[in-house]
Amino acid sequence: MVRHLSTVIFLLVFRSFRCGRDSRRPFEGNLPQNCTVPAYIQNKYYSRENGQNMFTTIQSNSFTRLRKVSIPGSIVETSVQRDTQVQETCLLMQCNRPNKVTGRCQSFQQTSDISGGIVYDSDRYRFLIHDTSTKCYRCREIAVRTINVLELRETECLTFGGNVVPDMTYLCGKLKGTKMDGNVERASWTTLFSQKPTRVSCRSSIEGSWTFKYSIQRYSQHKCLHPKNNLTSCPDPANRYSTEDRFYISYGACDDYAWKKGDPGLSFLRDMAMTFVCLGDWYIGNDHFFAAVNLGENRPEEQYRCFMENHDDDQYIGHSLAATCSTLLAPRVSPVMLHLFRAKTTTIAPSCSLPANFSGRWMNTAHAAVNSWIDINATHLLEKHRPDQRLAVETSFICQEQKGQRYMMARVGIGGCQVYYVCWHFLPRHHNIIRYRVGLAFATKDFRQVCSWSSFLQSRDWKYDLLIGKPTHGRSGFRVLTLSGVVRVCSPESIAGGMSHRWQVSLHPIR
């Protein structure tokens, strides 16, 4: 009792400590220091700001912001007639994860990286910026989302009398609250996309194959279901970056949007197939964001797109119609909403059979904490489990080769990409119980390797999981053990009024 009480007290103290830590503002109490922009965000970026194209160059202690006239035919028209360029100097900076002793930015190492720049252990920065042309000052905050994507927000450029340099804490206090701080909105953030992106894998962003319905929020709430609607992100495991850094979306045209033929920004009037290269992904709470660049577009405002899904509702993905992530507030209310349905990508023919008395539905104790079951027929085994409120995870196993009690099965995920081979080791069925264990997954179809005894790494002590018949079959008697230790053997008909409270019951077949 004392041990459990101490555990509860520790958990309560730990939770209160974390809550106190999380409630602190990211930059509160952090000391400004001379500006040295981290090397990994020094790059050239594109953003779409107020309907205009903005090109930003970030250097070690300066920013260059070039605002260009919109290209004719873009979604949002602009009245700007000429390009404008602003040269800015960075005076001071703050980090959201400073050194606990000095209060200044904490670097990973005391030395710089191979490019000569300092690498800080932070992902949010604030800069005191001086506009050299208008002699005004602003506070700019940058959130590093991926190696290719930044998000930026800033105050208005304010002028102070004489040569007075404003206090950084005072100026940054004028930044608007945002959703990621738990306050108001995401709309104040501007998304910056790298113009020379580093190649990254799509695996953490999106992986699998789906069909979908789509709707465009500002035109129609009707979901367009078309045979050509498909989203596929299936990397080739044999070639690391041949397809791993990209995914494909195809849309079929629906009549719902035909009456909007005069809108130059609406491209859903015809069938489309697009190839996107991933720029990385990030999380804000339960919201999962990822960005990508469309390889089929040359116009920068049409190249970059943001996507969003929610961890608790992954049947929907929202994506933007412009080069920004600020319009994505929830997947179901995004500019474009995709309602996903997993698609089976591979069909494999069976070449062996499972035991005849295995057929049926079974509860699976390997996922005891979740709703899990397995359907078995002569050649296939379909495993389904729902780890949370998301879509049920379905995996198909097709019998390929059998020797004794070991069965090499081809594992195909519903909505998955790659086929793997695993070994199922079954013991003979005992009434309503099948004991089994599963080996490691291999990409090659080789029984000697897949079903080697060494592949059962986590079960070398011959520990098995159970399949329990659903429902159990047969007529059973009861052996009842009372709290006083008295054992009674009886048939089901002899228990009048049902079982008493807290009795232990074990089932044994009537012989």
XYZ file of C-alpha atoms in Angstrom:
511
model
C 0.000 0.000 0.000
C 2.844 2.347 0.882
C 4.556 1.584 -2.384
C 1.438 2.391 -4.454
C 0.822 5.569 -2.458
C 4.358 6.785 -3.073
C 3.915 6.104 -6.800
C 0.726 8.152 -6.894
C 2.382 11.015 -5.014
C 5.339 10.952 -7.419
C 3.029 11.050 -10.464
C 1.094 13.981 -9.044
C 4.284 15.914 -8.337
C 5.643 15.105 -11.797
C 2.425 16.226 -13.506
C 2.390 19.502 -11.595
C 6.020 20.098 -12.499
C 5.326 19.496 -16.194
C 2.255 21.694 -16.134
C 4.245 24.510 -14.596
C 6.956 24.097 -17.185
C 4.563 24.003 -20.130
C 2.645 27.048 -18.974
C 5.746 29.224 -19.180
C 6.044 31.338 -22.322
C 8.801 30.075 -24.659
C 10.973 33.220 -24.450
C 10.174 34.396 -20.925
C 13.332 35.311 -19.023
C 15.673 34.539 -21.949
C 18.455 37.059 -22.453
C 19.016 38.755 -25.836
C 22.436 38.289 -27.412
C 24.301 39.452 -30.483
C 22.653 38.129 -33.608
C 24.125 35.050 -35.274
C 21.463 33.322 -37.364
C 21.766 29.500 -37.131
C 23.484 27.992 -40.149
C 20.699 25.536 -40.945
C 18.167 28.296 -41.677
C 20.512 30.457 -43.766
C 18.959 29.961 -47.188
C 16.707 31.464 -49.866
C 12.960 31.137 -49.292
C 9.690 31.833 -51.058
C 6.466 32.946 -49.384
C 3.101 34.313 -50.452
C 2.252 37.451 -48.478
C -0.821 39.632 -49.028
C -1.309 38.198 -52.520
C 2.271 38.987 -53.540
C 5.379 36.905 -54.099
C 8.043 37.419 -51.445
C 11.602 36.131 -51.779
C 13.640 36.117 -48.567
C 17.388 35.606 -48.251
C 18.617 34.846 -44.724
C 22.295 35.328 -43.937
C 24.295 35.175 -40.707
C 23.215 38.640 -39.480
C 20.951 40.081 -42.173
C 17.688 39.565 -44.055
C 16.912 40.592 -47.632
C 13.204 40.735 -48.520
C 12.318 41.086 -52.224
C 8.645 41.647 -53.015
C 7.811 40.883 -56.659
C 4.776 41.657 -58.807
C 2.344 38.733 -58.997
C 2.470 36.659 -62.140
C -0.614 37.174 -64.380
C -3.213 34.458 -63.948
C -2.489 33.828 -60.256
C -5.299 33.304 -57.770
C -5.057 36.706 -56.080
C -4.571 39.803 -58.220
C -2.389 42.671 -56.953
C -2.039 46.352 -57.721
C 1.725 46.442 -57.130
C 3.433 47.791 -60.239
C 7.106 47.369 -59.392
C 9.369 45.200 -57.303
C 10.548 46.440 -53.925
C 13.542 45.215 -51.944
C 14.238 45.807 -48.261
C 17.629 45.266 -46.630
C 17.479 44.474 -42.920
C 20.121 44.076 -40.236
C 19.733 41.690 -37.316
C 20.836 43.330 -34.040
C 19.791 40.903 -31.284
C 18.315 37.426 -30.978
C 16.686 35.085 -28.455
C 16.167 31.309 -28.395
C 13.300 29.309 -26.916
C 15.661 26.732 -25.343
C 18.573 28.715 -23.864
C 21.356 27.574 -21.582
C 19.856 27.256 -18.089
C 22.839 29.019 -16.515
C 23.585 31.864 -18.926
C 20.067 32.342 -20.354
C 21.564 32.600 -23.834
C 21.222 30.337 -26.872
C 22.463 26.822 -26.200
C 24.552 25.294 -28.989
C 24.868 21.566 -29.532
C 28.644 21.863 -29.275
C 31.094 24.605 -28.496
C 32.455 24.250 -32.037
C 30.659 25.233 -35.221
C 29.382 22.890 -37.891
C 31.159 22.023 -41.149
C 29.775 25.126 -42.864
C 31.283 27.380 -40.223
C 27.966 28.388 -38.643
C 26.750 27.761 -35.108
C 24.084 25.105 -34.543
C 21.721 25.910 -31.670
C 19.538 23.517 -29.703
C 16.354 25.483 -30.421
C 13.510 25.550 -32.928
C 12.075 29.022 -32.272
C 14.010 32.294 -32.569
C 13.229 35.969 -32.107
C 15.231 38.691 -33.816
C 15.405 42.449 -33.326
C 15.443 43.715 -36.913
C 16.562 47.161 -38.135
C 15.246 48.290 -41.522
C 18.200 50.227 -42.940
C 16.083 52.176 -45.468
C 13.238 53.454 -43.256
C 15.266 53.418 -39.989
C 12.520 51.503 -38.181
C 12.626 48.431 -35.929
C 10.548 45.267 -35.714
C 10.535 41.998 -33.794
C 10.546 38.908 -36.000
C 9.916 35.404 -34.728
C 10.885 32.332 -36.779
C 9.710 28.781 -36.026
C 11.837 26.080 -37.668
C 9.359 23.461 -38.885
C 11.648 21.338 -41.068
C 14.992 21.745 -42.778
C 13.023 23.184 -45.726
C 10.128 25.049 -44.079
C 10.038 28.019 -41.704
C 7.103 29.925 -40.273
C 7.464 33.622 -39.583
C 5.505 36.308 -37.770
C 6.544 39.866 -36.987
C 5.424 43.188 -35.581
C 4.896 46.356 -37.553
C 8.052 48.363 -38.202
C 8.134 51.089 -35.545
C 10.204 54.264 -35.518
C 11.727 55.626 -32.301
C 13.065 59.131 -31.811
C 16.768 59.863 -32.297
C 19.112 56.876 -32.416
C 17.259 54.976 -29.698
C 17.326 51.190 -30.091
C 14.105 49.781 -28.604
C 14.051 47.176 -25.871
C 13.666 43.742 -27.495
C 11.353 42.394 -24.795
C 9.051 45.419 -25.172
C 8.959 45.194 -28.967
C 8.404 41.401 -29.076
C 5.564 41.798 -26.603
C 3.539 43.258 -29.495
C 3.517 39.940 -31.374
C 0.025 38.498 -31.753
C -0.908 35.282 -29.955
C -1.198 32.099 -32.016
C -2.752 28.689 -31.799
C 0.599 27.046 -31.148
C 0.967 29.180 -28.031
C -2.527 28.102 -26.981
C -4.021 31.533 -27.671
C -5.850 32.885 -30.681
C -5.035 31.963 -34.278
C -2.546 30.648 -36.842
C -3.379 33.324 -39.391
C -0.555 35.651 -38.269
C 2.108 33.154 -39.347
C 3.659 33.253 -42.827
C 5.095 30.054 -44.317
C 8.542 30.219 -45.953
C 9.524 27.412 -48.343
C 13.123 26.725 -49.277
C 13.895 27.454 -52.935
C 16.718 24.898 -52.834
C 15.180 22.167 -50.685
C 17.092 19.337 -49.083
C 15.705 15.943 -50.066
C 13.806 14.250 -47.247
C 11.875 11.019 -46.994
C 8.073 11.055 -47.195
C 7.719 8.165 -44.738
C 7.052 10.367 -41.722
C 4.771 12.664 -43.747
C 2.537 10.200 -45.558
C 2.866 6.564 -46.594
C 0.339 4.241 -48.176
C -2.259 4.175 -50.915
C -5.774 5.601 -50.750
C -8.782 6.449 -52.842
C -10.687 9.495 -51.683
C -13.580 11.900 -52.015
C -12.689 15.575 -52.194
C -14.490 18.853 -51.720
C -13.423 22.471 -52.269
C -14.614 24.519 -49.344
C -15.284 27.842 -51.012
C -17.315 26.352 -53.887
C -19.180 23.277 -52.718
C -19.509 21.011 -49.685
C -20.373 18.089 -51.949
C -17.720 15.351 -51.890
C -16.580 14.410 -55.363
C -16.105 10.637 -55.714
C -14.354 9.736 -58.948
C -12.591 6.514 -60.038
C -9.429 8.498 -60.791
C -9.132 9.930 -57.265
C -5.994 8.392 -55.801
C -3.212 9.300 -53.374
C -0.125 7.084 -53.390
C 3.074 7.344 -51.382
C 4.935 4.062 -51.723
C 8.735 4.204 -51.396
C 10.908 1.596 -53.049
C 12.920 -0.092 -50.239
C 15.600 -1.225 -52.675
C 16.423 2.306 -53.849
C 16.556 4.808 -51.021
C 15.606 8.017 -52.822
C 14.171 6.873 -56.138
C 10.579 7.386 -54.968
C 10.910 7.813 -51.208
C 10.953 11.589 -51.375
C 7.714 12.006 -53.351
C 4.049 11.102 -53.507
C 1.349 11.258 -56.182
C -2.198 12.639 -56.233
C -4.677 12.302 -59.074
C -8.075 14.010 -59.196
C -11.036 13.199 -61.380
C -13.168 16.166 -62.500
C -16.706 16.443 -61.113
C -19.656 18.433 -62.461
C -20.017 20.309 -59.172
C -17.344 22.782 -60.189
C -18.143 23.128 -63.919
C -20.048 26.365 -63.344
C -16.823 27.996 -62.063
C -14.994 27.873 -65.381
C -14.213 31.586 -65.174
C -12.086 31.187 -62.034
C -8.406 31.044 -63.072
C -7.412 29.494 -59.752
C -9.768 26.536 -59.943
C -7.916 23.690 -61.645
C -10.357 20.918 -60.644
C -12.372 21.367 -63.851
C -10.317 18.674 -65.552
C -8.621 15.426 -64.555
C -5.266 16.102 -62.926
C -2.248 14.056 -61.895
C 0.362 15.735 -59.700
C 3.740 14.652 -58.356
C 4.825 16.215 -55.062
C 8.278 16.178 -53.466
C 8.169 16.176 -49.670
C 9.693 19.077 -47.724
C 9.256 17.528 -44.272
C 6.621 17.341 -41.554
C 5.947 18.641 -38.034
C 3.393 18.429 -35.233
C 1.491 21.105 -33.340
C -0.464 19.296 -30.644
C -2.467 16.540 -32.354
C -2.253 18.273 -35.721
C 0.224 16.793 -38.185
C 1.443 19.128 -40.943
C 3.612 18.397 -43.954
C 4.666 20.500 -46.919
C 5.486 19.576 -50.505
C 6.460 21.104 -53.820
C 4.600 20.290 -57.049
C 7.086 19.170 -59.717
C 4.661 20.003 -62.527
C 4.492 23.740 -61.734
C 6.909 26.538 -62.567
C 5.008 29.397 -60.929
C 6.186 29.647 -57.303
C 2.724 30.489 -55.942
C 1.405 27.217 -57.444
C 4.425 25.068 -56.590
C 4.217 24.934 -52.803
C 1.394 23.361 -50.816
C 0.702 22.463 -47.187
C -1.173 19.410 -45.945
C -2.716 18.660 -42.568
C -4.173 15.673 -40.746
C -5.234 15.086 -37.176
C -3.808 12.225 -35.120
C -7.270 11.277 -33.813
C -9.059 11.544 -37.164
C -6.748 10.342 -39.938
C -9.586 9.595 -42.356
C -9.319 13.207 -43.524
C -6.492 15.285 -44.966
C -6.763 18.985 -45.703
C -4.502 20.872 -48.071
C -4.105 24.465 -49.083
C -4.855 26.101 -52.416
C -2.008 28.568 -51.949
C 1.609 28.572 -50.785
C 0.793 28.867 -47.082
C -0.026 26.702 -44.077
C -1.926 29.426 -42.206
C -5.252 28.518 -43.858
C -5.186 24.980 -42.417
C -7.121 25.104 -39.155
C -8.633 21.589 -39.226
C -8.672 18.860 -41.915
C -12.454 18.948 -42.406
C -12.612 22.726 -42.903
C -9.524 23.120 -45.100
C -9.594 24.772 -48.557
C -9.459 21.266 -50.053
C -10.612 18.295 -47.980
C -9.784 14.678 -48.832
C -11.873 11.904 -47.272
C -9.576 8.872 -47.442
C -10.293 5.176 -47.975
C -7.452 2.689 -47.816
C -6.719 0.933 -51.097
C -5.189 -2.482 -51.520
C -2.160 -2.095 -53.772
C -0.900 -5.675 -54.181
C -2.569 -9.022 -54.857
C -0.592 -12.187 -54.085
C -1.726 -15.708 -54.955
C -1.557 -18.312 -52.159
C 0.568 -21.429 -52.631
C -0.203 -23.405 -49.466
C -3.102 -24.020 -47.068
C -3.710 -23.433 -43.363
C -5.150 -26.198 -41.123
C -8.853 -26.773 -41.832
C -9.876 -26.376 -38.181
C -8.311 -22.865 -38.012
C -11.084 -21.278 -40.106
C -13.232 -18.696 -38.313
C -12.896 -15.525 -36.272
C -10.461 -15.302 -33.361
C -9.656 -12.786 -30.656
C -5.946 -11.946 -30.648
C -4.156 -11.549 -27.297
C -1.077 -10.056 -28.981
C -2.965 -6.731 -28.914
C -4.707 -7.257 -25.597
C -5.012 -3.524 -24.886
C -6.940 -2.802 -28.106
C -9.853 -4.216 -30.042
C -8.129 -6.893 -32.128
C -9.361 -9.918 -34.062
C -8.216 -12.286 -36.822
C -10.273 -13.915 -39.601
C -8.835 -17.138 -41.024
C -9.854 -19.137 -44.077
C -8.087 -21.895 -46.011
C -5.272 -19.711 -47.374
C -5.552 -16.217 -45.862
C -5.314 -14.632 -42.457
C -6.765 -11.105 -42.051
C -5.676 -9.278 -38.907
C -7.592 -6.179 -37.770
C -6.971 -4.005 -34.748
C -7.933 -0.493 -33.737
C -5.189 1.042 -31.547
C -7.255 4.191 -30.861
C -10.120 6.120 -32.450
C -8.370 6.172 -35.806
C -9.020 3.907 -38.789
C -8.792 0.179 -38.063
C -5.421 -1.234 -39.145
C -5.851 -4.195 -41.491
C -3.068 -6.565 -42.489
C -3.461 -9.527 -44.826
C -1.264 -12.650 -44.572
C -1.241 -15.063 -47.518
C 0.136 -18.577 -47.113
C 3.240 -19.088 -49.293
C 5.075 -22.147 -47.960
C 4.621 -24.587 -45.088
C 6.900 -27.053 -43.334
C 5.622 -28.770 -40.228
C 4.072 -26.171 -37.935
C 5.825 -23.220 -39.565
C 4.050 -21.187 -42.264
C 5.775 -18.533 -44.342
C 3.181 -15.829 -44.994
C 3.265 -12.814 -47.331
C 2.269 -9.741 -45.306
C 0.334 -7.105 -47.252
C -0.967 -4.039 -45.453
C -4.331 -2.651 -46.571
C -3.270 0.763 -47.760
C 0.351 -0.214 -47.343
C 3.055 -0.432 -49.965
C 5.738 -3.028 -49.438
C 5.219 -6.807 -49.245
C 7.115 -8.510 -46.441
C 7.427 -12.161 -45.500
C 6.969 -13.388 -41.943
C 6.852 -16.797 -40.309
C 3.887 -17.893 -38.221
C 4.588 -20.834 -35.911
C 1.278 -22.482 -34.895
C 0.673 -25.199 -32.334
C -2.262 -27.571 -32.942
C -5.671 -26.180 -32.009
C -6.742 -27.082 -28.479
C -10.523 -26.698 -28.230
C -11.051 -22.918 -28.630
C -7.381 -21.941 -28.305
C -4.602 -21.655 -30.880
C -1.142 -20.820 -29.597
C 1.178 -19.043 -32.027
C 4.174 -16.778 -32.378
C 5.388 -14.590 -35.259
C 8.967 -14.071 -36.436
C 10.710 -11.049 -37.914
C 9.685 -9.550 -41.261
C 11.932 -9.999 -44.303
C 11.781 -8.390 -47.749
C 12.949 -11.580 -49.501
C 10.865 -14.695 -50.150
C 13.196 -17.319 -48.691
C 11.735 -19.920 -46.322
C 15.109 -20.873 -44.855
C 15.714 -17.275 -43.822
C 12.183 -16.206 -42.929
C 11.296 -19.307 -40.895
C 14.692 -19.842 -39.323
C 14.340 -20.452 -35.580
C 16.592 -17.446 -35.008
C 13.944 -15.154 -36.541
C 11.806 -15.515 -33.406
C 13.965 -13.085 -31.468
C 11.348 -12.030 -28.928
C 10.122 -15.587 -28.331
C 13.295 -17.584 -27.801
C 11.835 -18.688 -24.482
C 8.986 -20.291 -26.498
C 6.436 -17.818 -25.257
C 3.280 -17.792 -27.351
C 0.364 -15.459 -27.925
C -3.152 -16.833 -28.081
C -6.004 -16.864 -30.570
C -9.295 -17.365 -28.720
C -12.341 -18.538 -30.636
C -15.006 -15.876 -31.109
C -17.419 -17.099 -29.947
C -16.221 -20.213 -28.156
C -17.812 -23.450 -29.408
C -18.943 -26.655 -27.729
C -20.871 -27.691 -24.613
C -18.818 -27.309 -21.433
C -19.189 -28.244 -17.790
C -17.989 -26.026 -14.952
C -15.401 -26.608 -12.304
C -16.095 -23.987 -9.637
C -13.544 -22.983 -6.992
C -15.159 -21.135 -4.085
C -13.362 -18.744 -1.761
C -13.367 -21.455 0.906
C -11.471 -23.786 -1.414
C -14.322 -26.217 -2.129
C -14.289 -27.580 -5.695
C -17.550 -28.478 -7.388
C -17.945 -30.110 -10.786
C -21.290 -29.516 -12.405
C -23.035 -29.256 -15.733
C -24.383 -25.891 -16.978
C -27.953 -26.922 -16.064
C -27.121 -27.360 -12.363
C -26.274 -23.696 -11.690
C -29.559 -22.134 -10.611
C -29.715 -18.368 -10.756
C -26.279 -18.010 -12.322
C -22.854 -17.623 -10.758
C -22.283 -15.984 -7.357
C -20.064 -12.913 -7.050
C -16.238 -13.332 -7.026
C -16.208 -17.056 -7.775
C -13.430 -18.306 -10.031
C -14.592 -20.307 -13.033
C -12.543 -22.455 -15.418
C -14.061 -24.191 -18.429
C -13.412 -27.852 -19.200
C -15.056 -29.888 -21.951
C -17.561 -32.569 -21.067
C -16.107 -35.913 -22.013
